[in-house]
Every structure is written in structure tokens, then in C-alpha cells.
XYZ file of C-alpha atoms in Angstrom:
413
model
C -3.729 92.326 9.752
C -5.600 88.641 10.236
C -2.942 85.944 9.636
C -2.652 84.041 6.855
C -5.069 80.012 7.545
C -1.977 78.722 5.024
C -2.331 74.985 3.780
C -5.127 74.365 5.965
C -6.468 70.802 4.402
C -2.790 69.603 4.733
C -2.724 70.330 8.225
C -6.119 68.879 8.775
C -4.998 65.790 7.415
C -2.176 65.771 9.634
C -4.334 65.788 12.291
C -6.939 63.134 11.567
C -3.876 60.911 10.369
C -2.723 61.218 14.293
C 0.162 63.583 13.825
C -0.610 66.670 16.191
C 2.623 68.283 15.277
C 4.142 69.386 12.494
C 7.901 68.109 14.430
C 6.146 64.171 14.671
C 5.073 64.755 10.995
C 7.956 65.645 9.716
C 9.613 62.772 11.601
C 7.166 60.094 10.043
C 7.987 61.770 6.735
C 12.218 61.642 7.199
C 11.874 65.722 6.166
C 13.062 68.701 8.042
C 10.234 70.275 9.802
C 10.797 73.294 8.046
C 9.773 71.308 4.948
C 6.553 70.602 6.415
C 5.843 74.598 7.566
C 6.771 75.383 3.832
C 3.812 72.805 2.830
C 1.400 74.729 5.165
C 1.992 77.519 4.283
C -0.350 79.967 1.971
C 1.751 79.074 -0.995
C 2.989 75.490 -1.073
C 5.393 74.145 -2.954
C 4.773 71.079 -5.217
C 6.319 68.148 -3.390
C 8.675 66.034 -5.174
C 7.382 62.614 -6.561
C 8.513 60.187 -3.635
C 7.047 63.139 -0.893
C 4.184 63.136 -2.947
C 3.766 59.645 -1.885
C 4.923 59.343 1.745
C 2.267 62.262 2.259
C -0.346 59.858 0.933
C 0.891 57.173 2.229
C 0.686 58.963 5.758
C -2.892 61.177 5.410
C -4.723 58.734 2.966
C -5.769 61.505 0.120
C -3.648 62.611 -2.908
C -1.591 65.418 -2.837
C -3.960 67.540 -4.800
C -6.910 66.754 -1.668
C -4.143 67.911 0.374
C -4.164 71.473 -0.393
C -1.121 71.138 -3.365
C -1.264 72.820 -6.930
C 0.866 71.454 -9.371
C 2.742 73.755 -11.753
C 1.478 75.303 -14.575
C 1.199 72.919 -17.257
C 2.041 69.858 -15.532
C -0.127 67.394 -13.502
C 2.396 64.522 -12.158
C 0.336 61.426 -12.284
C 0.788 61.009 -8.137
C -1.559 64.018 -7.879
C -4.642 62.611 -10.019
C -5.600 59.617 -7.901
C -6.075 59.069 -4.480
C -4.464 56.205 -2.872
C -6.728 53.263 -1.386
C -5.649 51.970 2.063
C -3.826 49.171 2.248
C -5.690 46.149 0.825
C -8.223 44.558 3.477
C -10.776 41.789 3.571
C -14.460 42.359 4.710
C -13.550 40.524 8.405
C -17.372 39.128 8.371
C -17.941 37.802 4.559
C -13.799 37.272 3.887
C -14.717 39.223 0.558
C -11.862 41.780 -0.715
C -13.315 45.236 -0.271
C -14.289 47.282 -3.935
C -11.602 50.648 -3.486
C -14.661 53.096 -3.909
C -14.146 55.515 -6.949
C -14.873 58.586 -4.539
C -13.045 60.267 -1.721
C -14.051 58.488 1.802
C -13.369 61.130 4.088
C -11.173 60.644 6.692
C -11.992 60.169 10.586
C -10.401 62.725 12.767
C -7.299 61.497 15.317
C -9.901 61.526 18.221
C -11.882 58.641 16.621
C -8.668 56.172 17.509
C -8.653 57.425 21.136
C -12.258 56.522 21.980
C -12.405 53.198 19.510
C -9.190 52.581 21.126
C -11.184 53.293 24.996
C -14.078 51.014 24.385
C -11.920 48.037 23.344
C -10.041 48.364 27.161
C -13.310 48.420 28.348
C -14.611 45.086 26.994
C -10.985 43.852 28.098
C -12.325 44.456 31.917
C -15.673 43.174 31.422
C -14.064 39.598 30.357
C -13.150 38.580 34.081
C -17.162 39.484 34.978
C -19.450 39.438 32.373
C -20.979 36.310 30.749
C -19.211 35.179 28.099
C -22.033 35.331 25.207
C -23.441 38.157 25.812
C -20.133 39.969 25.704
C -19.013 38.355 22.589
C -21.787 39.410 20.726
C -20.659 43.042 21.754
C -16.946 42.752 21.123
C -17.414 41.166 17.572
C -20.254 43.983 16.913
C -16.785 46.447 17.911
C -14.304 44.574 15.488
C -16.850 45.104 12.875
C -16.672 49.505 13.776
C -13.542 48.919 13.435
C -12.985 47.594 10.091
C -15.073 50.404 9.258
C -12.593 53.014 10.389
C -9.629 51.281 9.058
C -10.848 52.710 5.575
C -11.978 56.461 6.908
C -8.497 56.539 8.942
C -4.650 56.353 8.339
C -0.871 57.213 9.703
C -0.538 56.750 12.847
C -4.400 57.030 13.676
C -4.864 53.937 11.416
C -2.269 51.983 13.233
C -3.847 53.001 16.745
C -7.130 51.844 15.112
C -5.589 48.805 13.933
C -3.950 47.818 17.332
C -7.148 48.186 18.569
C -8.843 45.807 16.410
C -6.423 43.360 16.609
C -6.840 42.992 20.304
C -10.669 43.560 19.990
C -10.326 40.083 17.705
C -8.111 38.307 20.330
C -10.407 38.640 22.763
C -13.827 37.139 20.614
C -11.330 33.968 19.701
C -10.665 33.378 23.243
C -13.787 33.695 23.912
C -14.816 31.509 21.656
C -12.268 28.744 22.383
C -11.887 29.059 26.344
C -15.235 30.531 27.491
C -17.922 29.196 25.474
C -19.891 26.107 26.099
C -20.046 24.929 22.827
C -16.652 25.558 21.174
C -15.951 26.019 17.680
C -11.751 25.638 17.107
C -12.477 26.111 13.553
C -14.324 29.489 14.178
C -11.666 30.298 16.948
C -9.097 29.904 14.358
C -10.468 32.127 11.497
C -11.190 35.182 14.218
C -7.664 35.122 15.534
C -6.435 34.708 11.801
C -8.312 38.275 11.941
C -6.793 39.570 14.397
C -3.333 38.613 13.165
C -4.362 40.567 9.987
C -4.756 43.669 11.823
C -2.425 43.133 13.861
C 0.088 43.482 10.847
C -1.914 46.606 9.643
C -0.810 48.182 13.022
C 2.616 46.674 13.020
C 2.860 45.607 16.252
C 4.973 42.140 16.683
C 4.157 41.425 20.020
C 0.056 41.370 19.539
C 1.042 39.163 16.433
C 3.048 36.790 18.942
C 0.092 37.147 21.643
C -2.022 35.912 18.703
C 0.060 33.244 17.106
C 0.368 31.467 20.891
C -3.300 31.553 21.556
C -3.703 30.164 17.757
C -1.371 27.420 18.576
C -3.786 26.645 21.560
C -5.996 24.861 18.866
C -4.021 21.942 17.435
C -2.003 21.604 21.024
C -5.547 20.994 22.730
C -6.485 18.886 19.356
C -3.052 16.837 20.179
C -1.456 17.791 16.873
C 2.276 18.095 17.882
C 3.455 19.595 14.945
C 0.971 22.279 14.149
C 0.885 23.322 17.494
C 5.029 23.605 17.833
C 5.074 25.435 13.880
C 2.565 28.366 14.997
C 4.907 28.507 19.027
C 7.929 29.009 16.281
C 6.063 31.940 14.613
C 5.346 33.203 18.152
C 8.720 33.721 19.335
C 10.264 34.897 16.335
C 7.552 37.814 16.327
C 8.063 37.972 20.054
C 11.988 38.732 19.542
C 10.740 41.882 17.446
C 8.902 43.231 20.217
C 10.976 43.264 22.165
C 9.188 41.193 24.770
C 9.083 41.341 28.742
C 10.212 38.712 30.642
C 6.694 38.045 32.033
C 5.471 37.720 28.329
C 8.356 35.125 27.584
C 7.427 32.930 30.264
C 4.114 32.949 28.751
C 5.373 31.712 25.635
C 6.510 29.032 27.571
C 3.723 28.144 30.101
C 1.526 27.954 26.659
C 4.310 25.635 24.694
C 3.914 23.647 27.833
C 0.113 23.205 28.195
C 0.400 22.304 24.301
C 3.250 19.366 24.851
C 1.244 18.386 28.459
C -1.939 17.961 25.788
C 0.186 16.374 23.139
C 1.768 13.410 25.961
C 4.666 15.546 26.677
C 4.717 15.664 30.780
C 8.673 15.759 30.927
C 9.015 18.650 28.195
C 6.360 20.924 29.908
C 7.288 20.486 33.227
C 11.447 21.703 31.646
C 9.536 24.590 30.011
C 7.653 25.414 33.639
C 11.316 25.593 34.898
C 12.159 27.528 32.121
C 9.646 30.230 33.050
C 9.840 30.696 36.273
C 14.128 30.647 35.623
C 13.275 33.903 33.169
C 10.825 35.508 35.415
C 13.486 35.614 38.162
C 15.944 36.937 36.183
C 13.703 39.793 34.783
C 13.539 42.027 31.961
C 13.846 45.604 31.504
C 10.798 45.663 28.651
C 7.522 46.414 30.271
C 4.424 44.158 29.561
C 1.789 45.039 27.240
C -1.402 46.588 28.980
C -3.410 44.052 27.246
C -1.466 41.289 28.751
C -3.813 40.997 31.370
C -4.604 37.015 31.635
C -0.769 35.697 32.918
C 0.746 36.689 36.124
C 3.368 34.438 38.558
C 0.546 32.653 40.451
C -1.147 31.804 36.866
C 2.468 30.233 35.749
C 2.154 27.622 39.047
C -1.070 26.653 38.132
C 0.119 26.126 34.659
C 2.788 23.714 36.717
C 0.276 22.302 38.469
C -1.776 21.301 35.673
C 1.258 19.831 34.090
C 2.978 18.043 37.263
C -0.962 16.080 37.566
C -0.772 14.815 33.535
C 2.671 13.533 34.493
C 1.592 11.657 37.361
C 3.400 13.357 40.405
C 0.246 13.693 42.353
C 1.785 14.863 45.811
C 3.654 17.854 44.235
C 0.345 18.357 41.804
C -1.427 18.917 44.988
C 1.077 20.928 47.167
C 1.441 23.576 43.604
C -2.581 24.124 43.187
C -3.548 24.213 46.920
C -0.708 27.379 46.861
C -2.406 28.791 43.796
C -5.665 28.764 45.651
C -3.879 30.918 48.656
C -1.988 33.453 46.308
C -5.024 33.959 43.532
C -6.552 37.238 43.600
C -10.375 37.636 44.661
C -11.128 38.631 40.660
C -9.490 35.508 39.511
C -12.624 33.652 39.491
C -12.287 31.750 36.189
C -9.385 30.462 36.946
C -10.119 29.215 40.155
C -12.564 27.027 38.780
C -10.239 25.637 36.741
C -8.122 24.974 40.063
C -10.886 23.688 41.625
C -11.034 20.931 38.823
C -7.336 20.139 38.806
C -7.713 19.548 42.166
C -10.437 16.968 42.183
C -8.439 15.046 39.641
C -5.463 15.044 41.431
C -7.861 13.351 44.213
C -9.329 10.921 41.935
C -6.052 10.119 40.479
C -5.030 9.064 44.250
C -8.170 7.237 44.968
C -9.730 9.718 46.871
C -13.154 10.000 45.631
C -14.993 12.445 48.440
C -12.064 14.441 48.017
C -12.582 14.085 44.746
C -15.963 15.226 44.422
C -15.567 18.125 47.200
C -13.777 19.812 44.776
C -15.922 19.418 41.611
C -18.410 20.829 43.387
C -16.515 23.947 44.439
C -15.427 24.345 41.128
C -19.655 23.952 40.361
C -20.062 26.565 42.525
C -18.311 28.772 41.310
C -19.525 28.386 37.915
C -22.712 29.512 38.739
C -21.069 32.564 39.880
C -18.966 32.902 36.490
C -18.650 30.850 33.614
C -15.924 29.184 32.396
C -16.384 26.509 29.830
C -12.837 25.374 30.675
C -13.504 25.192 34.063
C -16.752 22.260 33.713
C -14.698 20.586 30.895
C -12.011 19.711 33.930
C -15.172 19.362 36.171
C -16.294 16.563 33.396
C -13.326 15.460 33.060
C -12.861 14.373 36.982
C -16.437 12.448 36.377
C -15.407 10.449 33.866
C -12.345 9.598 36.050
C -14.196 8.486 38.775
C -16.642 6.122 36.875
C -15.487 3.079 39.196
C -16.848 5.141 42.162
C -20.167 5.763 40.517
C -22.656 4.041 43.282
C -20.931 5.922 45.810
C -23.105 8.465 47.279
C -20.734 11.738 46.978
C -20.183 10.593 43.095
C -24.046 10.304 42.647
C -24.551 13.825 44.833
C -21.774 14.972 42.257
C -23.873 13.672 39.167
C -27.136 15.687 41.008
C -25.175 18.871 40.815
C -23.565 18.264 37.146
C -26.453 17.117 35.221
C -29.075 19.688 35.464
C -31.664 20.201 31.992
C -29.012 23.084 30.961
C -25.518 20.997 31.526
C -27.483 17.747 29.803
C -28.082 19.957 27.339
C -25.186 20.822 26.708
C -22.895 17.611 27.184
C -25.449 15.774 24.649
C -24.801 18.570 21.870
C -21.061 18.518 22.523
């Protein structure tokens, strides 16, 4: 005899909601599992109100979609609707989205796996690819994947979500680091998105990853206070995570480029200690994948960066020149910001050739990849050597820096 199919939309649901057991369903559910092979079975039994709504909480249809018949003369009012995800904003227009008044069927579990695939992807193309032309492709992504946050839920929705969130990270970074002309205000309101779906997925540490590159904004701006309010959100989600010892010293390396910014040499550089005290002791929570822009040799130059805004030029020097040994062959954006810290440290001593040696490594390497942070410290080192400006290496510096693109560019900053 050909066995029964049993509750066959239930357990399709289960599926596209991420759950490919019935033992993980159950668990999301806080049932038995046997309670869940009674529900798929030929016959089901008419859950009770408050399973009713965990199952459409979890699968995203009403129980009635989900294969359930309610008893003869009764139709409990949790079978005659279906629930709307949870409430979302239209990322691109910031209008609320209208809950449609039919079914929107729902994306199966595999759709999570390969949104989920493409987003690592653009993550890897960040260290190579040119910053615009990526962007455009990343935000075209987030937008997918607002889509599928309405065709998807359970645990699919939250892999979806996690997804998006990090998807969002990376345009805002983009769009505050990488891009020639920055916009902090439109940096701002794309990491605000990703903090949204970040909280759709649930996942703490993204929403600390995202709070501390927010905080970026008014540290860079010099705004003290906004800057040290948004590093207080950061931890406190960060203590949820829990968080790795090498995400922790992030926390601090970015607290510390914030106070360095903000006239705070002395507190950065005890926050630089701070770090490198808690990578040596260690933690025994692994680092996210998408953690992929901090790293030991990133913390010195964070200390190098620091010890040259506080004025102690020979250890400035000694810290960089090491991070230029120990950084990898891919880390070319941030060697251009190395580059650039270096020149200053030389025009800070009075060493203009030096000086100007090492802006144009750091213009060389620009051509190779850009880095809008790395020519704002290659600007930066011009304006500091304006007392050297008739000397030839400064005007050979100027030949390189002011091509018809980079005029461009500086006038419309």
C-alpha cells in the first residue's frame, strides 16, 4: 500500500522557514517532536491557540495555509488571517510597506543559502574591486534582499536578515571610507539600515559591528559625545554576543581613532594598550567570518596613527615602518593609508623629501587601488608641508597629486 503524503503544506513550510527537521522544529516551537509528527500527519489535530501562533510566527502563513482544519463548527480567529512579517520599512524610499491582502508565497530555505553566498562574495571583492562600481552592486543586493525578507521567515528569514545586515555594512563603509566624495549623512542612514536588519536577524554582534562603524561619523566630525553614546551602544550589544577577544580590541582601536580625532592622544594611546592587553590574553569566542577588516598588524597601525596625533614622532615611525613589514600582500588599502602616516610623521620632523617619498608611494598605490582614506592622509601631508612648497620634491609631489581627476575632485570636496 503507497504511504500516506500526511500534512504535506505544514511540512513544506517547515522547510522554506529553514527547519529541515521535524527535531529543530519542534525545538524552535518548545513542543515534543512527537507533537510536530502528530501535525504532519494525514489527520492533524487543531493546535491550541498559542501553537497556533508560534507556527505562524515560525512559517509565515496561518494555520489554516498550513494544512490545519478547525473543528466542526468552530473557526478560532488565529486561523482566518495570515500573519504579516514583522513590520519593515521600504530600505530605498523609508516608506512603511502596505501588508498585501493576499498570501505572498514563501521562498524555499535554499533561497537564504545562495542570498546568503553572494553577500560573502561582494565581502571579497571589497579588498580588489573599485569602490563605485561595487557599491552600486551591493546596494542593488540589499534591495533583493528586502524583497525576500517578506517571501521568507523562521530561521530562513533570520539567515536572510543576517545577510542583509552585513550586505548594508559594507555599502556604508563604502560610502564613508572608500569613496571620493563622502556623504556621512548618507553613510549614516545605510548603516541605520543595516542595524534594522540586523535586529530582524537578532544577531548582537553585527548590531555592535554596526553601531562602532556608525560612531565613526561624529568621532571623524570631532563630536565627542555622539561618537562615545553610539561606542556605549556598541559594547553593550557586544557583551550579548558574546564577543572574541579580537572583536573587543576592535571596539577599542575604533574608540581610539574617535578620541585621537576628537584631541584625545593620551586616551587612545590607553585604549591601544588596552587592546593589545586583551588580545594577549585571548578569548575562547571565535570571530565572526565577516570580521574580515581588523587583524593584530591593523591594531599597530591604529597605534601608529594615534602615537603621530600625539606628537611622539620617533615611536610613530618605529610602529608604521613594522606595519609595513608584517602587512599582508592583499592589504593594499591599508597600506596606503601607512604610506600617508608615514609622510606626516616626516613632515612633522622636518623632513620634507622624506616627506614627500612617501606620499608618493602612497600615490602609487592608489592607482593600483583606491582608497579615499588613503589620499585624504596623502592631502593631508600637503597641506602640512606648505612652508616647503618651492622645494622641488614638494612641487614634484603637487605634479603627481593634482592631476584633472584629483583637481576635480579636491575643488568639489
Amino acid at each position: 500500500m503507497p504511504r500516506a503524503a500526511g500534512n504535506s503544506r505544514l511540512k513544506s513550510a517547515r522547510l522554506a522557514a529553514g527547519y529541515p527537521t521535524q527535531q529543530a522544529f519542534a525545538e524552535a516551537l518548545g513542543v515534543d517532536v512527537r507533537q510536530v509528527r502528530r501535525w504532519e500527519s494525514q489527520k492533524p489535530p487543531w493546535p491550541h491557540p498559542d501553537m497556533q501562533q508560534r507556527l505562524t510566527d515560525l512559517t509565515g502563513q496561518d494555520v489554516k495555509a498550513l494544512g490545519f482544519t478547525p473543528p466542526t463548527g468552530r473557526d478560532h480567529p488565529h486561523g482566518q488571517r495570515r500573519l504579516q512579517p514583522l513590520p519593515l520599512r521600504s530600505w530605498g524610499s523609508h516608506r512603511p510597506v502596505v501588508p498585501s491582502q493576499s498570501p505572498v508565497p514563501m521562498q524555499p530555505a535554499s533561497v537564504a543559502v545562495d542570498f546568503e553566498s553572494i553577500t560573502r562574495s561582494h565581502r571579497r571583492m571589497y579588498w580588489s574591486l573599485a569602490p563605485a562600481a561595487l557599491h552600486a552592486g551591493i546596494v542593488a543586493h540589499a534591495e533583493l534582499g528586502c524583497s525576500l525578507l517578506t517571501e521568507t521567515a523562521g530561521r530562513t528569514r533570520r539567515t536572510v536578515a543576517a545577510a542583509l545586515a552585513e550586505t548594508w555594512l559594507l555599502a556604508g563603509r563604502i560610502e564613508f571610507f572608500d569613496l571620493d566624495l563622502k556623504e556621512p549623512e548618507e553613510a549614516g542612514a545605510t548603516l541605520l539600515r543595516a542595524l534594522q536588519a540586523a535586529g530582524e536577524a537578532d544577531d548582537a554582534l553585527l548590531g555592535a559591528a554596526i553601531l562602532a562603524h556608525a560612531a565613526f561619523i561624529p568621532g571623524w566630525a570631532g563630536n565627542r559625545e555622539a561618537s562615545a553614546e553610539r561606542m556605549v551602544a556598541a559594547r553593550t550589544y557586544a557583551r550579548r554576543g558574546p564577543a572574541s577577544a579580537e572583536f573587543l580590541a576592535w571596539l577599542d582601536a575604533v574608540e581610539a581613532e574617535c578620541e585621537t580625532r576628537c584631541g584625545n592622544a593620551r586616551t587612545a594611546l590607553h585604549l591601544i594598550n588596552h587592546a593589545e592587553d586583551t588580545l594577549k590574553a585571548g578569548s575562547e569566542h571565535p570571530t565572526p567570518a565577516w570580521m574580515d577588516w581588523f587583524s593584530p598588524v591593523r591594531l599597530a597601525a591604529f597605534k601608529g596613527n594615534t602615537q603621530l596625533k600625539a606628537g611622539h614622532l620617533p615611536q610613530a615611525r618605529t610602529t608604521l615602518l613594522s606595519v609595513l613589514e608584517k602587512l599582508p600582500a592583499s592589504e593594499d588599502k591599508q597600506r596606503t593609508v601607512v604610506y600617508g602616516d608615514l609622510a606626516a610623521v616626516e613632515a612633522a620632523a622636518g623632513q620634507p623629501e622624506e616627506a614627500c617619498r612617501y606620499a608618493c608611494l602612497a600615490l602609487d598605490q592608489l592607482e593600483t587601488t583606491w582608497y579615499a582614506t588613503g589620499m585624504d592622509r596623502v592631502r593631508e601631508v600637503r597641506r602640512a608641508l606648505a612652508a616647503h612648497q618651492h622645494e622641488q620634491c614638494v612641487r614634484d609631489l603637487d605634479d603627481r597629486l593634482y592631476g584633472w581627476t584629483t583637481t576635480v575632485s579636491a575643488l568639489a570636496r
